[in-house]
Short mmCIF file of C-alpha atoms in Angstrom, two decimals:
data_model
loop_
_atom_site.label_atom_id
_atom_site.label_comp_id
_atom_site.label_asym_id
_atom_site.label_seq_id
_atom_site.Cartn_x
_atom_site.Cartn_y
_atom_site.Cartn_z
CA MET O 1 -31.51 -20.20 24.88
CA LYS O 2 -29.31 -19.51 21.84
CA LEU O 3 -30.95 -18.77 18.48
CA GLN O 4 -29.50 -20.21 15.39
CA LEU O 5 -27.65 -17.73 13.25
CA PRO O 6 -29.95 -17.92 10.22
CA THR O 7 -32.86 -17.18 12.58
CA ILE O 8 -31.16 -14.24 14.09
CA ILE O 9 -30.51 -12.75 10.67
CA ILE O 10 -34.06 -13.26 9.66
CA VAL O 11 -35.42 -11.69 12.70
CA CYS O 12 -33.04 -8.81 12.67
CA LEU O 13 -33.92 -8.01 9.00
CA SER O 14 -37.59 -8.16 9.83
CA VAL O 15 -37.59 -4.83 11.75
CA VAL O 16 -37.18 -1.94 9.39
CA LEU O 17 -34.59 0.72 10.26
CA ILE O 18 -33.02 -0.83 13.41
CA LEU O 19 -29.90 -1.79 11.66
CA THR O 20 -29.34 1.45 9.74
CA ILE O 21 -30.68 4.37 11.88
CA HIS O 22 -28.11 6.05 13.98
CA PHE O 23 -29.13 8.85 16.39
CA LEU O 24 -27.67 12.26 16.69
CA GLY O 25 -27.87 13.90 20.06
CA GLY O 26 -30.35 16.67 20.47
CA ASN O 27 -30.45 19.59 22.84
CA ASN O 28 -33.26 17.84 24.74
CA THR O 29 -30.67 15.41 26.04
CA GLN O 30 -28.66 18.11 27.66
CA SER O 31 -29.11 19.72 31.13
CA THR O 32 -29.85 23.43 31.53
CA GLN O 33 -26.35 23.92 32.77
CA GLU O 34 -24.80 22.25 29.74
CA ILE O 35 -26.84 24.41 27.43
CA SER O 36 -25.96 27.55 29.23
CA GLU O 37 -22.26 26.73 28.96
CA GLU O 38 -22.37 26.48 25.20
CA THR O 39 -20.74 29.34 23.32
CA GLU O 40 -22.27 30.86 20.17
CA GLU O 41 -19.33 29.48 18.27
CA PHE O 42 -19.97 25.94 19.56
CA ARG O 43 -23.73 26.13 18.68
CA THR O 44 -22.84 27.38 15.16
CA VAL O 45 -20.25 24.63 14.52
CA ARG O 46 -22.57 22.00 15.84
CA PHE O 47 -25.46 23.25 13.69
CA ASP O 48 -23.31 23.22 10.62
CA ALA O 49 -22.02 19.75 11.44
CA GLU O 50 -25.57 18.43 11.73
CA ASN O 51 -26.41 19.95 8.42
CA ALA O 52 -23.42 18.50 6.78
CA TYR O 53 -24.37 15.09 8.17
CA ASN O 54 -27.90 15.34 6.93
CA ALA O 55 -26.62 16.32 3.50
CA LYS O 56 -24.35 13.22 3.60
CA ASN O 57 -21.26 15.47 3.31
CA PHE O 58 -19.47 13.12 5.77
CA ASN O 59 -15.97 14.38 5.44
CA ASN O 60 -17.13 17.97 6.19
CA ALA O 61 -19.29 16.79 9.02
CA ILE O 62 -16.24 14.95 10.57
CA GLU O 63 -14.23 18.09 10.35
CA LEU O 64 -17.02 20.18 12.07
CA TYR O 65 -17.71 17.70 14.71
CA GLU O 66 -13.99 17.49 15.65
CA ARG O 67 -13.93 21.34 15.80
CA ALA O 68 -16.89 21.07 18.17
CA LEU O 69 -14.98 18.71 20.31
CA GLU O 70 -12.03 21.05 20.44
CA LEU O 71 -14.56 23.65 21.94
CA ARG O 72 -16.28 21.12 24.28
CA PRO O 73 -14.06 18.15 24.77
CA GLU O 74 -16.28 16.60 27.39
CA ASN O 75 -19.57 16.68 25.43
CA ALA O 76 -21.02 13.20 25.17
CA GLU O 77 -23.52 14.12 22.46
CA ILE O 78 -20.85 15.33 20.07
CA TYR O 79 -18.84 12.11 20.52
CA ASN O 80 -22.08 10.12 19.75
CA ASP O 81 -22.73 12.33 16.71
CA LEU O 82 -19.26 12.09 15.34
CA GLY O 83 -19.53 8.30 15.80
CA SER O 84 -22.66 8.26 13.66
CA VAL O 85 -20.90 10.06 10.87
CA HIS O 86 -17.96 7.57 10.91
CA TYR O 87 -20.52 4.68 10.98
CA ASP O 88 -22.38 5.88 7.91
CA LEU O 89 -19.11 6.57 6.12
CA GLY O 90 -17.88 3.05 6.81
CA LEU O 91 -21.03 1.61 5.33
CA LYS O 92 -20.67 3.97 2.33
CA TYR O 93 -17.19 2.62 1.67
CA ALA O 94 -18.48 -0.94 1.82
CA GLY O 95 -20.88 -0.26 -0.95
CA PRO O 96 -24.55 -1.61 -1.36
CA LYS O 97 -23.65 -5.19 -0.72
CA TRP O 98 -23.66 -6.37 2.96
CA PRO O 99 -21.79 -8.67 3.70
CA SER O 100 -19.38 -7.94 0.86
CA TRP O 101 -18.19 -11.59 0.73
CA ARG O 102 -19.25 -14.83 2.32
CA ILE O 103 -16.83 -17.71 2.89
CA LEU O 104 -18.11 -21.27 3.57
CA LYS O 105 -15.12 -23.55 3.44
CA GLU O 106 -14.21 -26.54 5.50
CA SER O 107 -10.75 -26.90 3.87
CA LEU O 108 -8.00 -24.83 5.49
CA GLU O 109 -6.33 -24.29 2.23
CA ASP O 110 -9.42 -23.27 0.39
CA ALA O 111 -10.57 -21.03 3.31
CA LEU O 112 -7.20 -19.12 3.37
CA ALA O 113 -7.19 -18.85 -0.41
CA ASP O 114 -10.73 -17.52 -0.50
CA LEU O 115 -9.91 -15.00 2.35
CA GLU O 116 -6.96 -13.69 0.47
CA LEU O 117 -9.07 -13.34 -2.74
CA ALA O 118 -11.85 -11.47 -0.89
CA ILE O 119 -9.55 -8.98 0.84
CA GLN O 120 -7.81 -8.30 -2.60
CA THR O 121 -11.21 -7.97 -4.36
CA ILE O 122 -13.40 -5.88 -2.10
CA GLU O 123 -10.61 -3.57 -0.69
CA SER O 124 -13.16 -2.17 1.86
CA GLY O 125 -16.09 -3.93 3.38
CA TYR O 126 -17.37 -6.78 5.55
CA ILE O 127 -16.47 -10.45 5.09
CA VAL O 128 -18.28 -13.37 6.87
CA PHE O 129 -16.47 -16.66 7.33
CA THR O 130 -18.26 -19.56 8.83
CA THR O 131 -16.81 -22.98 9.77
CA SER O 132 -17.47 -25.85 12.20
CA SER O 133 -13.67 -26.40 12.59
CA THR O 134 -12.08 -24.49 15.48
CA GLU O 135 -8.67 -25.09 13.92
CA ILE O 136 -9.66 -23.55 10.71
CA ALA O 137 -11.35 -20.62 12.43
CA LYS O 138 -8.10 -19.82 14.37
CA ALA O 139 -5.99 -20.08 11.23
CA VAL O 140 -8.40 -17.77 9.21
CA GLU O 141 -8.55 -15.22 12.12
CA LYS O 142 -4.81 -15.22 12.38
CA LYS O 143 -4.46 -14.66 8.59
CA ALA O 144 -7.09 -11.97 8.51
CA LYS O 145 -5.38 -10.01 11.36
CA ALA O 146 -2.02 -10.23 9.60
CA GLU O 147 -3.67 -8.64 6.65
CA GLY O 148 -4.75 -5.67 8.83
CA ALA O 149 -8.40 -6.71 9.18
CA ALA O 150 -10.44 -6.44 12.40
CA VAL O 151 -12.12 -9.72 13.37
CA PHE O 152 -15.09 -10.22 15.60
CA PRO O 153 -15.71 -14.00 16.33
CA TYR O 154 -19.18 -15.27 17.07
CA HIS O 155 -19.40 -18.73 18.65
CA GLY O 156 -22.67 -20.74 18.65
CA ASN O 157 -24.53 -23.84 17.50
CA MET O 158 -21.27 -25.74 16.99
CA GLN O 159 -20.07 -23.15 14.46
CA THR O 160 -17.76 -20.26 14.54
CA THR O 161 -18.49 -17.15 12.52
CA LEU O 162 -15.68 -14.64 11.93
CA ASN O 163 -17.06 -11.18 11.13
CA ILE O 164 -14.20 -9.37 9.37
CA LEU O 165 -13.92 -5.72 8.62
CA VAL O 166 -11.29 -4.47 6.08
CA GLY O 167 -10.15 -1.23 4.49
CA SER O 168 -11.88 2.09 5.11
CA THR O 169 -14.97 0.31 6.40
CA LYS O 170 -12.84 -1.18 9.20
CA TYR O 171 -11.29 2.14 9.98
CA HIS O 172 -14.51 4.15 10.16
CA LEU O 173 -16.65 1.49 12.06
CA LEU O 174 -13.90 1.05 14.62
CA GLU O 175 -13.69 4.76 15.01
CA ALA O 176 -17.44 4.89 15.41
CA LYS O 177 -17.31 2.24 17.99
CA TRP O 178 -14.56 4.07 20.01
CA LEU O 179 -16.54 7.32 19.91
CA TYR O 180 -19.72 5.60 21.17
CA GLU O 181 -17.80 4.05 24.11
CA LYS O 182 -16.36 7.44 24.87
CA SER O 183 -19.88 8.93 24.81
CA ILE O 184 -21.06 6.35 27.25
CA GLU O 185 -18.04 6.95 29.50
CA LEU O 186 -18.85 10.63 29.73
CA LYS O 187 -22.63 10.30 30.10
CA SER O 188 -23.81 6.93 31.15
CA THR O 189 -27.50 8.05 31.30
CA TYR O 190 -27.54 8.98 27.68
CA ALA O 191 -29.41 6.32 25.55
CA ALA O 192 -28.32 7.28 22.05
CA PRO O 193 -24.73 5.69 22.11
CA TYR O 194 -26.04 2.55 23.70
CA ARG O 195 -28.55 2.12 20.84
CA ASN O 196 -25.83 2.94 18.26
CA MET O 197 -23.43 0.33 19.82
CA GLY O 198 -26.26 -2.10 19.52
CA SER O 199 -26.86 -1.38 15.87
CA PHE O 200 -23.12 -1.68 15.30
CA TYR O 201 -23.00 -5.11 16.74
CA VAL O 202 -26.19 -6.26 14.94
CA LYS O 203 -24.54 -5.01 11.71
CA ILE O 204 -21.57 -7.29 12.20
CA GLY O 205 -23.38 -10.32 13.49
CA ILE O 206 -22.58 -10.21 17.19
CA THR O 207 -26.25 -10.39 18.37
CA ASP O 208 -25.77 -11.16 21.99
CA LYS O 209 -23.64 -8.05 22.50
CA ALA O 210 -26.07 -6.02 20.41
CA LEU O 211 -29.02 -6.98 22.50
CA ASN O 212 -27.14 -6.03 25.78
CA PHE O 213 -26.54 -2.55 24.47
CA LEU O 214 -30.02 -2.22 23.00
CA ARG O 215 -31.56 -3.26 26.37
CA GLU O 216 -29.36 -0.66 28.18
CA ALA O 217 -30.62 1.92 25.65
CA TYR O 218 -34.16 1.06 26.33
CA LYS O 219 -33.66 1.25 30.23
CA ARG O 220 -32.49 4.84 29.59
CA GLU O 221 -35.29 5.76 27.18
CA PRO O 222 -38.33 3.51 27.85
CA SER O 223 -40.43 5.75 25.53
CA ASP O 224 -38.71 4.34 22.51
CA GLU O 225 -41.56 2.28 21.01
CA GLU O 226 -39.55 1.11 17.96
CA LEU O 227 -36.83 -0.27 20.10
CA ALA O 228 -39.27 -1.88 22.44
CA GLU O 229 -40.89 -3.69 19.55
CA TYR O 230 -37.53 -5.01 18.28
CA LEU O 231 -36.54 -6.29 21.71
CA GLN O 232 -39.78 -8.20 22.25
CA GLN O 233 -38.79 -10.52 19.50
CA PHE O 234 -35.97 -12.02 21.68
CA PRO O 235 -36.28 -14.20 24.73
CA SER O 236 -34.85 -12.36 27.78
CA GLU O 237 -32.28 -15.26 28.39
CA PHE O 238 -30.62 -14.75 24.96
#
């Protein structure tokens, strides 16, 4: 069963924190062997990176986590943590308004003009375009990509929604997505990057993918009561 998009948004917003909290990996997620292989330099750099992240000194945190990866290039937790920094920095560049711009046009000419105005106006952020016309959706998607945007289409209920990322928000959120994927590749039993990928997809309106990742996170960490409560709001066939 598919939920209507407005219902999805209302339900998602009803659970505090799930869209915004991203998780840094802790030592409790590492094996004894992994901990024993850590050098003092690596532990110091990681500690400093976490402190920089918690202080919202994101650029410094990125530099430190990248240094940690140089020391431990196969450490899944560091990939996840670095992804979280990029994610938060991407939202910071978008500003307090999310989405940054909404486009509801059924005229191709008006839709393209509004898209161009949105990109020029917001510089960095998240644009949502909704239409019932497949032709208009394709034209807007082509235009957005030509302008350097990243586009994530969502099809449902006889409508197409284009979730469009532009500017520094696009760069940092896509970087976060890649880092989470790398973390999963390196350590498929690690729950945090699955939950963070789920939060990423919820944030850009791709709820079906979001739920897949969140369910995978819960399989790996069934003690996560907050996530369990969130998932109970959705039918299993969604």
